[in-house]
GROMACS .gro file of C-alpha atoms in nm:
model
  512
    1MET     CA    1   1.448  -3.515   5.675
    2HIS     CA    2   1.698  -3.287   5.845
    3TYR     CA    3   1.792  -2.932   5.751
    4GLU     CA    4   2.171  -2.944   5.727
    5ARG     CA    5   2.236  -2.590   5.846
    6TYR     CA    6   2.065  -2.645   6.181
    7GLY     CA    7   2.086  -3.023   6.209
    8LEU     CA    8   1.726  -3.019   6.331
    9GLU     CA    9   1.402  -3.161   6.200
   10LEU     CA   10   1.148  -2.937   6.028
   11THR     CA   11   0.797  -2.952   6.171
   12THR     CA   12   0.631  -2.686   5.958
   13THR     CA   13   0.280  -2.779   5.843
   14PHE     CA   14   0.069  -2.665   5.552
   15ALA     CA   15  -0.066  -2.378   5.764
   16ASN     CA   16   0.274  -2.212   5.771
   17PHE     CA   17   0.248  -2.050   5.425
   18HIS     CA   18   0.319  -1.676   5.435
   19THR     CA   19   0.305  -1.399   5.180
   20ASP     CA   20   0.599  -1.206   5.325
   21PRO     CA   21   0.924  -1.360   5.199
   22PHE     CA   22   1.119  -1.218   5.493
   23SER     CA   23   0.893  -1.363   5.761
   24ALA     CA   24   0.854  -1.704   5.599
   25ARG     CA   25   1.085  -1.920   5.809
   26PRO     CA   26   1.026  -2.288   5.887
   27GLN     CA   27   0.953  -2.372   6.247
   28ILE     CA   28   1.223  -2.597   6.390
   29SER     CA   29   1.163  -2.848   6.664
   30GLN     CA   30   1.332  -3.151   6.813
   31GLY     CA   31   1.024  -3.289   6.979
   32HIS     CA   32   0.815  -3.416   6.685
   33GLN     CA   33   0.871  -3.677   6.420
   34TYR     CA   34   0.728  -3.671   6.069
   35GLU     CA   35   0.744  -3.921   5.788
   36GLU     CA   36   0.801  -3.680   5.505
   37VAL     CA   37   0.895  -3.316   5.447
   38ILE     CA   38   0.889  -3.131   5.114
   39LEU     CA   39   1.107  -2.822   5.095
   40VAL     CA   40   1.007  -2.532   4.870
   41VAL     CA   41   1.297  -2.290   4.822
   42LEU     CA   42   1.174  -1.940   4.741
   43GLN     CA   43   1.455  -1.698   4.798
   44GLY     CA   44   1.785  -1.715   4.978
   45LEU     CA   45   1.724  -1.882   5.316
   46CYS     CA   46   1.346  -1.851   5.285
   47TYR     CA   47   1.189  -2.198   5.295
   48TYR     CA   48   0.837  -2.332   5.313
   49GLY     CA   49   0.824  -2.679   5.468
   50ILE     CA   50   0.521  -2.901   5.406
   51SER     CA   51   0.506  -3.202   5.634
   52ARG     CA   52   0.279  -3.504   5.666
   53SER     CA   53   0.217  -3.637   6.016
   54ARG     CA   54   0.207  -4.006   6.101
   55PRO     CA   55  -0.118  -4.196   6.038
   56GLU     CA   56  -0.344  -4.280   6.334
   57GLY     CA   57  -0.203  -4.547   6.558
   58GLU     CA   58   0.155  -4.465   6.462
   59GLY     CA   59   0.221  -4.186   6.708
   60ASN     CA   60   0.075  -3.858   6.820
   61ARG     CA   61  -0.086  -3.631   6.560
   62SER     CA   62   0.014  -3.271   6.525
   63ARG     CA   63  -0.265  -3.034   6.621
   64ARG     CA   64  -0.222  -2.848   6.292
   65GLN     CA   65  -0.314  -3.089   6.014
   66ARG     CA   66  -0.244  -3.028   5.651
   67PRO     CA   67  -0.567  -3.078   5.445
   68SER     CA   68  -0.618  -3.448   5.386
   69THR     CA   69  -0.666  -3.398   5.013
   70TYR     CA   70  -0.293  -3.345   4.981
   71SER     CA   71  -0.167  -3.636   5.190
   72PHE     CA   72  -0.178  -3.874   4.895
   73TYR     CA   73   0.049  -3.658   4.684
   74LEU     CA   74   0.328  -3.640   4.939
   75ARG     CA   75   0.377  -4.013   4.896
   76ARG     CA   76   0.475  -3.952   4.537
   77LYS     CA   77   0.806  -3.859   4.382
   78SER     CA   78   0.884  -3.488   4.386
   79VAL     CA   79   0.981  -3.264   4.096
   80GLN     CA   80   1.241  -2.988   4.123
   81VAL     CA   81   1.139  -2.655   3.971
   82GLN     CA   82   1.426  -2.412   3.911
   83LEU     CA   83   1.369  -2.042   3.848
   84ARG     CA   84   1.592  -1.750   3.760
   85ARG     CA   85   1.882  -1.690   4.001
   86TRP     CA   86   1.881  -2.060   4.095
   87GLN     CA   87   1.578  -2.048   4.324
   88LYS     CA   88   1.437  -2.399   4.353
   89PHE     CA   89   1.103  -2.552   4.447
   90GLN     CA   90   1.035  -2.915   4.532
   91VAL     CA   91   0.686  -3.009   4.418
   92PRO     CA   92   0.522  -3.352   4.460
   93ARG     CA   93   0.482  -3.526   4.125
   94GLY     CA   94   0.127  -3.615   4.223
   95VAL     CA   95   0.037  -3.247   4.249
   96ILE     CA   96   0.155  -3.183   3.894
   97ASN     CA   97  -0.023  -3.495   3.770
   98LYS     CA   98  -0.355  -3.351   3.885
   99TYR     CA   99  -0.344  -3.145   3.564
  100PRO     CA  100  -0.279  -3.398   3.282
  101ALA     CA  101  -0.234  -3.141   3.002
  102PHE     CA  102   0.004  -2.943   3.224
  103ALA     CA  103   0.195  -3.255   3.334
  104LYS     CA  104   0.270  -3.348   2.971
  105HIS     CA  105   0.504  -3.048   2.953
  106PHE     CA  106   0.714  -3.184   3.242
  107ARG     CA  107   0.807  -3.548   3.195
  108LYS     CA  108   1.143  -3.512   3.370
  109ASN     CA  109   1.199  -3.454   3.740
  110GLU     CA  110   1.353  -3.113   3.679
  111ILE     CA  111   1.170  -2.809   3.543
  112ASP     CA  112   1.383  -2.514   3.435
  113LEU     CA  113   1.194  -2.182   3.418
  114PRO     CA  114   1.469  -1.919   3.382
  115ASN     CA  115   1.230  -1.636   3.291
  116LEU     CA  116   1.036  -1.646   3.618
  117GLU     CA  117   1.128  -1.471   3.941
  118GLU     CA  118   1.053  -1.592   4.294
  119ARG     CA  119   0.734  -1.385   4.308
  120GLU     CA  120   0.585  -1.562   4.006
  121GLY     CA  121   0.724  -1.896   4.123
  122HIS     CA  122   0.556  -1.858   4.462
  123THR     CA  123   0.219  -1.786   4.297
  124ILE     CA  124   0.246  -2.092   4.070
  125ILE     CA  125   0.356  -2.333   4.344
  126HIS     CA  126   0.098  -2.198   4.587
  127PHE     CA  127  -0.174  -2.262   4.328
  128LEU     CA  128  -0.052  -2.615   4.256
  129LEU     CA  129  -0.061  -2.702   4.625
  130THR     CA  130  -0.374  -2.514   4.733
  131GLY     CA  131  -0.573  -2.427   4.422
  132THR     CA  132  -0.583  -2.064   4.538
  133TYR     CA  133  -0.408  -1.736   4.455
  134ASP     CA  134  -0.132  -1.584   4.664
  135CYS     CA  135   0.154  -1.345   4.589
  136LEU     CA  136   0.456  -1.206   4.764
  137ALA     CA  137   0.476  -0.842   4.863
  138ILE     CA  138   0.651  -0.597   4.628
  139LEU     CA  139   0.923  -0.397   4.802
  140GLU     CA  140   0.881  -0.070   4.612
  141ASP     CA  141   0.798   0.275   4.751
  142ASP     CA  142   0.686   0.429   4.422
  143GLU     CA  143   0.317   0.339   4.384
  144ALA     CA  144   0.321   0.368   4.004
  145LYS     CA  145   0.616   0.130   3.974
  146LYS     CA  146   0.460  -0.101   4.230
  147LYS     CA  147   0.134  -0.112   4.032
  148ARG     CA  148   0.322  -0.181   3.711
  149GLN     CA  149   0.535  -0.458   3.862
  150ALA     CA  150   0.228  -0.626   4.011
  151LEU     CA  151   0.052  -0.634   3.675
  152LEU     CA  152   0.361  -0.758   3.489
  153SER     CA  153   0.407  -1.033   3.747
  154SER     CA  154   0.045  -1.144   3.707
  155LEU     CA  155   0.081  -1.137   3.329
  156SER     CA  156   0.394  -1.352   3.349
  157VAL     CA  157   0.207  -1.614   3.553
  158TYR     CA  158  -0.088  -1.594   3.313
  159PHE     CA  159   0.134  -1.652   3.009
  160PHE     CA  160   0.304  -1.939   3.193
  161ALA     CA  161  -0.038  -2.096   3.257
  162THR     CA  162  -0.173  -2.053   2.903
  163GLY     CA  163   0.151  -2.170   2.746
  164ARG     CA  164   0.144  -2.492   2.950
  165GLN     CA  165  -0.231  -2.554   2.947
  166LEU     CA  166  -0.282  -2.490   3.317
  167ASP     CA  167  -0.628  -2.346   3.252
  168PRO     CA  168  -0.752  -2.312   3.615
  169LEU     CA  169  -0.452  -2.095   3.702
  170ALA     CA  170  -0.498  -1.890   3.382
  171ALA     CA  171  -0.860  -1.816   3.477
  172LEU     CA  172  -0.756  -1.725   3.831
  173MET     CA  173  -0.484  -1.492   3.706
  174MET     CA  174  -0.719  -1.332   3.454
  175SER     CA  175  -0.942  -1.213   3.737
  176GLU     CA  176  -0.636  -1.054   3.900
  177ILE     CA  177  -0.525  -0.900   3.569
  178THR     CA  178  -0.872  -0.756   3.512
  179GLU     CA  179  -0.878  -0.597   3.855
  180MET     CA  180  -0.529  -0.451   3.817
  181GLY     CA  181  -0.568  -0.364   3.449
  182ASP     CA  182  -0.877  -0.155   3.517
  183ARG     CA  183  -0.651   0.086   3.706
  184PHE     CA  184  -0.462   0.161   3.383
  185SER     CA  185  -0.588   0.355   3.082
  186PHE     CA  186  -0.615   0.142   2.769
  187PRO     CA  187  -0.319   0.313   2.595
  188ASP     CA  188  -0.103   0.265   2.905
  189LEU     CA  189  -0.206  -0.100   2.922
  190ILE     CA  190  -0.110  -0.163   2.558
  191ARG     CA  191   0.217   0.025   2.597
  192LEU     CA  192   0.304  -0.190   2.898
  193LEU     CA  193   0.243  -0.508   2.698
  194ASP     CA  194   0.436  -0.379   2.397
  195GLU     CA  195   0.736  -0.249   2.591
  196ASP     CA  196   0.782  -0.580   2.771
  197ASP     CA  197   0.734  -0.785   2.452
  198LEU     CA  198   0.433  -0.967   2.595
  199TRP     CA  199   0.266  -1.098   2.280
  200ILE     CA  200  -0.075  -1.262   2.285
  201ASP     CA  201  -0.178  -1.544   2.051
  202SER     CA  202  -0.468  -1.783   1.996
  203SER     CA  203  -0.412  -1.955   2.333
  204ASP     CA  204  -0.461  -1.628   2.522
  205HIS     CA  205  -0.833  -1.590   2.452
  206LEU     CA  206  -0.915  -1.467   2.805
  207LEU     CA  207  -0.669  -1.177   2.781
  208ALA     CA  208  -0.771  -1.110   2.419
  209ASP     CA  209  -1.139  -1.082   2.519
  210TYR     CA  210  -1.052  -0.841   2.800
  211LEU     CA  211  -0.844  -0.619   2.570
  212LYS     CA  212  -1.122  -0.615   2.310
  213LYS     CA  213  -1.364  -0.485   2.572
  214ARG     CA  214  -1.117  -0.219   2.680
  215ALA     CA  215  -1.015  -0.117   2.326
  216ALA     CA  216  -1.327   0.091   2.255
  217MET     CA  217  -1.242   0.304   2.562
  218GLU     CA  218  -1.615   0.365   2.621
  219ALA     CA  219  -1.556   0.448   2.987
  220GLU     CA  220  -1.248   0.660   2.916
  221THR     CA  221  -1.207   1.019   2.806
  222VAL     CA  222  -0.907   1.105   2.592
  223THR     CA  223  -0.763   1.456   2.573
  224GLU     CA  224  -0.530   1.620   2.323
  225GLN     CA  225  -0.266   1.614   2.595
  226ASP     CA  226  -0.313   1.238   2.634
  227ALA     CA  227  -0.253   1.194   2.260
  228THR     CA  228   0.057   1.415   2.276
  229ASN     CA  229   0.190   1.224   2.578
  230LEU     CA  230   0.129   0.893   2.403
  231SER     CA  231   0.324   1.003   2.096
  232ALA     CA  232   0.608   1.125   2.316
  233ASP     CA  233   0.607   0.800   2.514
  234ILE     CA  234   0.614   0.590   2.197
  235GLY     CA  235   0.887   0.808   2.051
  236SER     CA  236   1.086   0.607   1.801
  237GLN     CA  237   0.929   0.271   1.894
  238CYS     CA  238   0.729   0.251   1.572
  239THR     CA  239   0.600  -0.104   1.614
  240LEU     CA  240   0.280  -0.205   1.439
  241THR     CA  241   0.105  -0.214   1.776
  242ASN     CA  242   0.205   0.145   1.850
  243ILE     CA  243   0.102   0.263   1.503
  244LEU     CA  244  -0.246   0.115   1.547
  245LEU     CA  245  -0.272   0.243   1.905
  246GLU     CA  246  -0.202   0.601   1.799
  247THR     CA  247  -0.468   0.566   1.530
  248ILE     CA  248  -0.725   0.451   1.787
  249VAL     CA  249  -0.650   0.741   2.021
  250SER     CA  250  -0.675   0.988   1.731
  251MET     CA  251  -1.012   0.843   1.624
  252LYS     CA  252  -1.133   0.845   1.985
  253LEU     CA  253  -1.061   1.218   2.002
  254GLN     CA  254  -1.268   1.277   1.689
  255LEU     CA  255  -1.558   1.069   1.819
  256GLN     CA  256  -1.562   1.255   2.150
  257LYS     CA  257  -1.604   1.588   1.971
  258ARG     CA  258  -1.913   1.472   1.783
  259SER     CA  259  -2.245   1.323   1.881
  260LYS     CA  260  -2.303   0.974   1.745
  261PRO     CA  261  -2.618   0.928   1.531
  262LYS     CA  262  -2.836   0.624   1.580
  263ARG     CA  263  -2.730   0.325   1.375
  264SER     CA  264  -3.085   0.260   1.249
  265GLN     CA  265  -3.091   0.589   1.056
  266PHE     CA  266  -2.854   0.464   0.792
  267LYS     CA  267  -2.845   0.203   0.521
  268GLU     CA  268  -2.511   0.047   0.452
  269LYS     CA  269  -2.378   0.135   0.108
  270GLY     CA  270  -2.050   0.134  -0.080
  271ARG     CA  271  -1.792  -0.122  -0.159
  272GLY     CA  272  -1.604  -0.318   0.104
  273SER     CA  273  -1.252  -0.186   0.088
  274LEU     CA  274  -1.124  -0.442   0.336
  275ALA     CA  275  -1.151  -0.714   0.074
  276PHE     CA  276  -0.925  -0.746  -0.229
  277ILE     CA  277  -1.039  -0.459  -0.453
  278GLU     CA  278  -1.118  -0.476  -0.822
  279MET     CA  279  -0.808  -0.574  -1.015
  280SER     CA  280  -0.648  -0.319  -1.240
  281PRO     CA  281  -0.480  -0.405  -1.572
  282VAL     CA  282  -0.140  -0.573  -1.575
  283SER     CA  283   0.007  -0.265  -1.737
  284ASP     CA  284  -0.030  -0.084  -1.402
  285PHE     CA  285   0.276  -0.273  -1.285
  286GLY     CA  286   0.515  -0.103  -1.527
  287GLU     CA  287   0.830  -0.309  -1.556
  288ALA     CA  288   0.670  -0.601  -1.373
  289SER     CA  289   0.415  -0.645  -1.650
  290ALA     CA  290   0.686  -0.739  -1.897
  291ALA     CA  291   0.822  -0.998  -1.655
  292LEU     CA  292   0.470  -1.133  -1.601
  293ALA     CA  293   0.427  -1.166  -1.976
  294GLY     CA  294   0.727  -1.398  -1.985
  295GLU     CA  295   1.025  -1.179  -2.072
  296ASP     CA  296   1.353  -1.291  -1.916
  297ALA     CA  297   1.499  -1.069  -1.647
  298SER     CA  298   1.845  -0.959  -1.751
  299LEU     CA  299   2.136  -1.078  -1.539
  300PRO     CA  300   2.475  -0.910  -1.489
  301THR     CA  301   2.717  -0.958  -1.778
  302GLU     CA  302   3.046  -1.144  -1.739
  303SER     CA  303   3.242  -0.819  -1.774
  304MET     CA  304   3.098  -0.699  -1.449
  305TYR     CA  305   3.275  -0.975  -1.255
  306ALA     CA  306   3.626  -0.830  -1.286
  307GLY     CA  307   3.828  -0.863  -0.966
  308ASP     CA  308   3.787  -1.073  -0.651
  309THR     CA  309   3.430  -1.174  -0.573
  310PHE     CA  310   3.229  -1.268  -0.266
  311GLY     CA  311   2.959  -1.537  -0.266
  312PHE     CA  312   2.610  -1.461  -0.134
  313HIS     CA  313   2.400  -1.768  -0.058
  314CYS     CA  314   2.020  -1.765  -0.082
  315ARG     CA  315   1.771  -2.002   0.077
  316SER     CA  316   1.763  -2.238  -0.222
  317GLY     CA  317   2.138  -2.291  -0.191
  318LYS     CA  318   2.227  -2.094  -0.503
  319THR     CA  319   2.532  -1.867  -0.477
  320PHE     CA  320   2.555  -1.517  -0.627
  321HIS     CA  321   2.909  -1.382  -0.676
  322VAL     CA  322   2.964  -1.009  -0.638
  323PRO     CA  323   3.299  -0.823  -0.676
  324TRP     CA  324   3.432  -0.665  -0.359
  325ARG     CA  325   3.466  -0.331  -0.537
  326ILE     CA  326   3.085  -0.324  -0.564
  327ILE     CA  327   3.022  -0.447  -0.209
  328ASP     CA  328   3.259  -0.183  -0.071
  329LYS     CA  329   3.022   0.091  -0.190
  330TYR     CA  330   2.805   0.001   0.112
  331PRO     CA  331   3.020  -0.001   0.429
  332ALA     CA  332   2.770  -0.182   0.654
  333LEU     CA  333   2.726  -0.462   0.400
  334ALA     CA  334   3.101  -0.489   0.343
  335GLN     CA  335   3.166  -0.504   0.718
  336ALA     CA  336   2.908  -0.781   0.762
  337CYS     CA  337   3.057  -0.982   0.477
  338ARG     CA  338   3.410  -0.954   0.616
  339ALA     CA  339   3.298  -1.027   0.972
  340GLY     CA  340   3.124  -1.358   0.931
  341GLY     CA  341   3.021  -1.439   0.579
  342PRO     CA  342   2.683  -1.413   0.413
  343ALA     CA  343   2.515  -1.735   0.526
  344HIS     CA  344   2.320  -1.572   0.810
  345MET     CA  345   2.231  -1.277   0.585
  346TYR     CA  346   2.051  -1.488   0.328
  347ASP     CA  347   1.884  -1.739   0.556
  348PHE     CA  348   1.543  -1.581   0.494
  349LEU     CA  349   1.585  -1.465   0.131
  350PHE     CA  350   1.453  -1.679  -0.152
  351GLU     CA  351   1.616  -1.685  -0.494
  352ASN     CA  352   1.384  -1.424  -0.647
  353GLU     CA  353   1.454  -1.182  -0.362
  354ALA     CA  354   1.826  -1.252  -0.375
  355HIS     CA  355   1.818  -1.171  -0.747
  356VAL     CA  356   1.662  -0.830  -0.669
  357VAL     CA  357   1.941  -0.752  -0.420
  358ILE     CA  358   2.223  -0.868  -0.647
  359HIS     CA  359   2.079  -0.690  -0.950
  360PHE     CA  360   2.068  -0.367  -0.749
  361LEU     CA  361   2.430  -0.406  -0.640
  362PHE     CA  362   2.534  -0.431  -1.006
  363ALA     CA  363   2.288  -0.197  -1.180
  364GLU     CA  364   2.147   0.019  -0.896
  365SER     CA  365   1.794  -0.051  -1.019
  366TYR     CA  366   1.510  -0.273  -0.899
  367GLN     CA  367   1.425  -0.576  -1.111
  368ARG     CA  368   1.212  -0.878  -1.027
  369ILE     CA  369   1.220  -1.222  -1.189
  370GLY     CA  370   0.901  -1.288  -1.385
  371THR     CA  371   0.664  -1.573  -1.300
  372SER     CA  372   0.356  -1.731  -1.456
  373ALA     CA  373   0.141  -1.667  -1.147
  374SER     CA  374  -0.205  -1.511  -1.157
  375ILE     CA  375  -0.244  -1.137  -1.115
  376HIS     CA  376  -0.358  -1.181  -0.754
  377GLN     CA  377  -0.068  -1.411  -0.671
  378HIS     CA  378   0.169  -1.181  -0.857
  379ARG     CA  379   0.071  -0.892  -0.631
  380GLU     CA  380   0.114  -1.102  -0.319
  381ASN     CA  381   0.458  -1.213  -0.438
  382MET     CA  382   0.544  -0.852  -0.516
  383MET     CA  383   0.452  -0.751  -0.159
  384PHE     CA  384   0.637  -1.041   0.007
  385GLU     CA  385   0.950  -0.986  -0.201
  386GLY     CA  386   0.939  -0.611  -0.146
  387LEU     CA  387   0.917  -0.653   0.232
  388ARG     CA  388   1.200  -0.905   0.250
  389VAL     CA  389   1.425  -0.695   0.027
  390TYR     CA  390   1.336  -0.386   0.230
  391VAL     CA  391   1.430  -0.560   0.556
  392PHE     CA  392   1.761  -0.677   0.407
  393ALA     CA  393   1.842  -0.330   0.272
  394ILE     CA  394   1.770  -0.164   0.607
  395GLU     CA  395   1.967  -0.426   0.798
  396TYR     CA  396   2.279  -0.372   0.589
  397GLY     CA  397   2.258   0.001   0.525
  398ILE     CA  398   2.162  -0.004   0.155
  399GLU     CA  399   1.921   0.289   0.175
  400PRO     CA  400   1.875   0.341  -0.203
  401LEU     CA  401   1.757  -0.021  -0.232
  402ALA     CA  402   1.529   0.028   0.069
  403ARG     CA  403   1.359   0.321  -0.104
  404LEU     CA  404   1.313   0.124  -0.427
  405ALA     CA  405   1.170  -0.170  -0.232
  406MET     CA  406   0.937   0.066  -0.046
  407HIS     CA  407   0.808   0.191  -0.381
  408GLU     CA  408   0.726  -0.169  -0.478
  409ILE     CA  409   0.553  -0.224  -0.142
  410GLU     CA  410   0.336   0.085  -0.188
  411LYS     CA  411   0.253  -0.014  -0.545
  412ALA     CA  412   0.142  -0.362  -0.440
  413GLY     CA  413  -0.021  -0.229  -0.122
  414GLU     CA  414  -0.270  -0.023  -0.322
  415HIS     CA  415  -0.447  -0.348  -0.402
  416PHE     CA  416  -0.458  -0.488  -0.049
  417ALA     CA  417  -0.655  -0.397   0.260
  418LEU     CA  418  -0.489  -0.315   0.590
  419THR     CA  419  -0.591  -0.657   0.722
  420THR     CA  420  -0.408  -0.831   0.441
  421LEU     CA  421  -0.098  -0.618   0.495
  422ILE     CA  422  -0.091  -0.706   0.864
  423THR     CA  423  -0.120  -1.076   0.778
  424ILE     CA  424   0.171  -1.048   0.534
  425LEU     CA  425   0.382  -0.862   0.792
  426ALA     CA  426   0.316  -1.144   1.039
  427ASP     CA  427   0.419  -1.405   0.781
  428VAL     CA  428   0.741  -1.218   0.706
  429GLY     CA  429   0.809  -1.190   1.080
  430LEU     CA  430   0.895  -0.822   1.056
  431HIS     CA  431   0.938  -0.636   1.386
  432ILE     CA  432   0.919  -0.268   1.292
  433THR     CA  433   1.167  -0.025   1.449
  434LEU     CA  434   1.264   0.335   1.372
  435ARG     CA  435   1.509   0.203   1.112
  436HIS     CA  436   1.199   0.101   0.918
  437HIS     CA  437   1.066   0.458   0.922
  438LEU     CA  438   0.955   0.449   0.557
  439LEU     CA  439   0.743   0.141   0.617
  440ALA     CA  440   0.615   0.284   0.947
  441ASP     CA  441   0.497   0.600   0.770
  442TYR     CA  442   0.317   0.395   0.507
  443LEU     CA  443   0.143   0.172   0.765
  444ALA     CA  444   0.043   0.471   0.979
  445GLN     CA  445  -0.121   0.627   0.675
  446LYS     CA  446  -0.286   0.298   0.583
  447ALA     CA  447  -0.408   0.243   0.939
  448ALA     CA  448  -0.578   0.583   0.942
  449MET     CA  449  -0.798   0.460   0.653
  450LEU     CA  450  -0.840   0.816   0.535
  451ASP     CA  451  -0.966   0.712   0.192
  452ASP     CA  452  -1.145   0.387   0.277
  453ASP     CA  453  -1.524   0.357   0.282
  454LEU     CA  454  -1.622   0.070   0.514
  455THR     CA  455  -1.948  -0.120   0.565
  456GLU     CA  456  -2.097  -0.335   0.838
  457THR     CA  457  -2.009  -0.633   0.620
  458ASP     CA  458  -1.644  -0.528   0.647
  459ALA     CA  459  -1.676  -0.511   1.024
  460ARG     CA  460  -1.824  -0.862   1.038
  461THR     CA  461  -1.543  -0.988   0.817
  462ILE     CA  462  -1.290  -0.836   1.053
  463ARG     CA  463  -1.461  -0.988   1.357
  464CYS     CA  464  -1.445  -1.335   1.199
  465TRP     CA  465  -1.082  -1.279   1.108
  466THR     CA  466  -0.984  -1.167   1.459
  467GLU     CA  467  -1.159  -1.467   1.613
  468GLU     CA  468  -0.913  -1.684   1.422
  469ASN     CA  469  -0.612  -1.455   1.481
  470ARG     CA  470  -0.628  -1.335   1.840
  471ASN     CA  471  -0.326  -1.111   1.859
  472MET     CA  472  -0.270  -0.751   1.960
  473GLU     CA  473  -0.270  -0.611   1.607
  474CYS     CA  474  -0.602  -0.781   1.523
  475ILE     CA  475  -0.768  -0.649   1.839
  476LEU     CA  476  -0.657  -0.293   1.766
  477LEU     CA  477  -0.752  -0.326   1.400
  478GLU     CA  478  -1.106  -0.437   1.486
  479THR     CA  479  -1.142  -0.132   1.711
  480ILE     CA  480  -1.020   0.098   1.433
  481VAL     CA  481  -1.283  -0.044   1.197
  482LYS     CA  482  -1.560   0.014   1.452
  483MET     CA  483  -1.449   0.372   1.512
  484LYS     CA  484  -1.418   0.433   1.139
  485LEU     CA  485  -1.781   0.323   1.090
  486ASP     CA  486  -1.894   0.562   1.363
  487LEU     CA  487  -1.706   0.848   1.199
  488GLN     CA  488  -1.861   0.764   0.862
  489ARG     CA  489  -2.210   0.781   1.013
  490TYR     CA  490  -2.131   1.126   1.147
  491GLN     CA  491  -2.009   1.238   0.804
  492LYS     CA  492  -2.335   1.136   0.639
  493ILE     CA  493  -2.518   1.390   0.853
  494HIS     CA  494  -2.266   1.666   0.917
  495GLY     CA  495  -2.040   1.649   0.614
  496PRO     CA  496  -1.669   1.569   0.577
  497LEU     CA  497  -1.448   1.565   0.882
  498PRO     CA  498  -1.120   1.754   0.891
  499LYS     CA  499  -0.828   1.529   0.811
  500ARG     CA  500  -0.646   1.389   1.109
  501ARG     CA  501  -0.275   1.442   1.135
  502VAL     CA  502  -0.076   1.125   1.082
  503ARG     CA  503   0.266   1.123   1.245
  504ARG     CA  504   0.565   1.065   1.017
  505PHE     CA  505   0.835   0.856   1.179
  506SER     CA  506   1.074   0.948   0.898
  507THR     CA  507   1.100   1.301   1.038
  508MET     CA  508   1.228   1.169   1.371
  509GLU     CA  509   1.586   1.110   1.469
  510ARG     CA  510   1.702   0.779   1.325
  511GLY     CA  511   1.779   0.497   1.563
  512SER     CA  512   1.780   0.124   1.597
   0.00000   0.00000   0.00000
């Protein structure tokens, strides 16, 4: 194979791999012949050539032999791997086929990975060809930025490996992540993951286990200044992860100020507040109780439909018609309707939730459609509907409806533990921002568990739950429960603790 730019034959062998992208140039010679050359394009004019010399008896061998374990694969068809900025690798198909689960993801001869840079691409290809770890140098003078970029790069490769079942590479990267992650405080580590939208799930058990070990911060000391800096760094980014992280740091401060009594001195008492608590009468639900009993929810009268109307479509396909004169009361909603129609607005709203929205537009009150569900199911429905209506109201600037929906959420939330609320939030797919400041305030208060009395049974329940749901929120929640138990043990000896301050996002400057 000839390199067109030079018109010469590449004679680079497997030993010519380099970690410096600017020094990695293929050796060029006119005096040797090779059967096969695989080009790996890393960056610009930076190439790694991998060549296979002729078998014995078919010419002179090169003194530098590529390991024989790879000679078989260079006979196979190659696969082109394309990264961001059009960098391309050529990888023997046989190399990819060494990992059957991984190979299933790449049945074609082209692999497009637009989210990976050349640094991550080099690490992946180097592993596929050698089974070892290698990375390119980071050209950054600022040590803090350099450290951050190195960890993010390793995390990107790790998520690539776990997402495509390349388990050996995932394990290799986890050792690198552990070494680099230990140089960060736990809050800084979580902030880095949250800021870059690196979400862990059930396939990321290695990273989840590492974060669980770090979450207790047993080897770390937190100061008031650290807590202040964390709040300032989080600012308006009131995600669920950040809410739980602030709670952990606040609890850590309290635990540091007090000596921990021995666990054996106490007997576990009290009810488990993490489970569904004792049900209160239906009458606690006010207007909802009438709907539950079977009364029909009133709909807008025909006289309200005077003038031109606009059709809102819900998920079931039903259309609700609302006069423009009513829609125009809410500029953001009116603008959205005139810009592109309501189809995208109602993609995630069911008929019951759509009814709540439409009823508010007509009557400026909150009314749910009654069902024949059990009390437990009724409360779950009330929470789901409240959250979806709240999200819609925030999205389209209907703040009075958002406040009414928040009232419904709080009313239903009294009967659910924090764990259940987090599960419901995940099901709704809600990504909390500062626009959701009312919900953020409520969750921050709930996360602090100021009024909950927990037991070891609760902690075991949480551990079982997090084993099945390995995500960031579950890891942080399990840590909060452990710290809460420690604080309760202290209270049994020394009396009540002073209440911790819970930040209110609603007092901050509004943003998106």
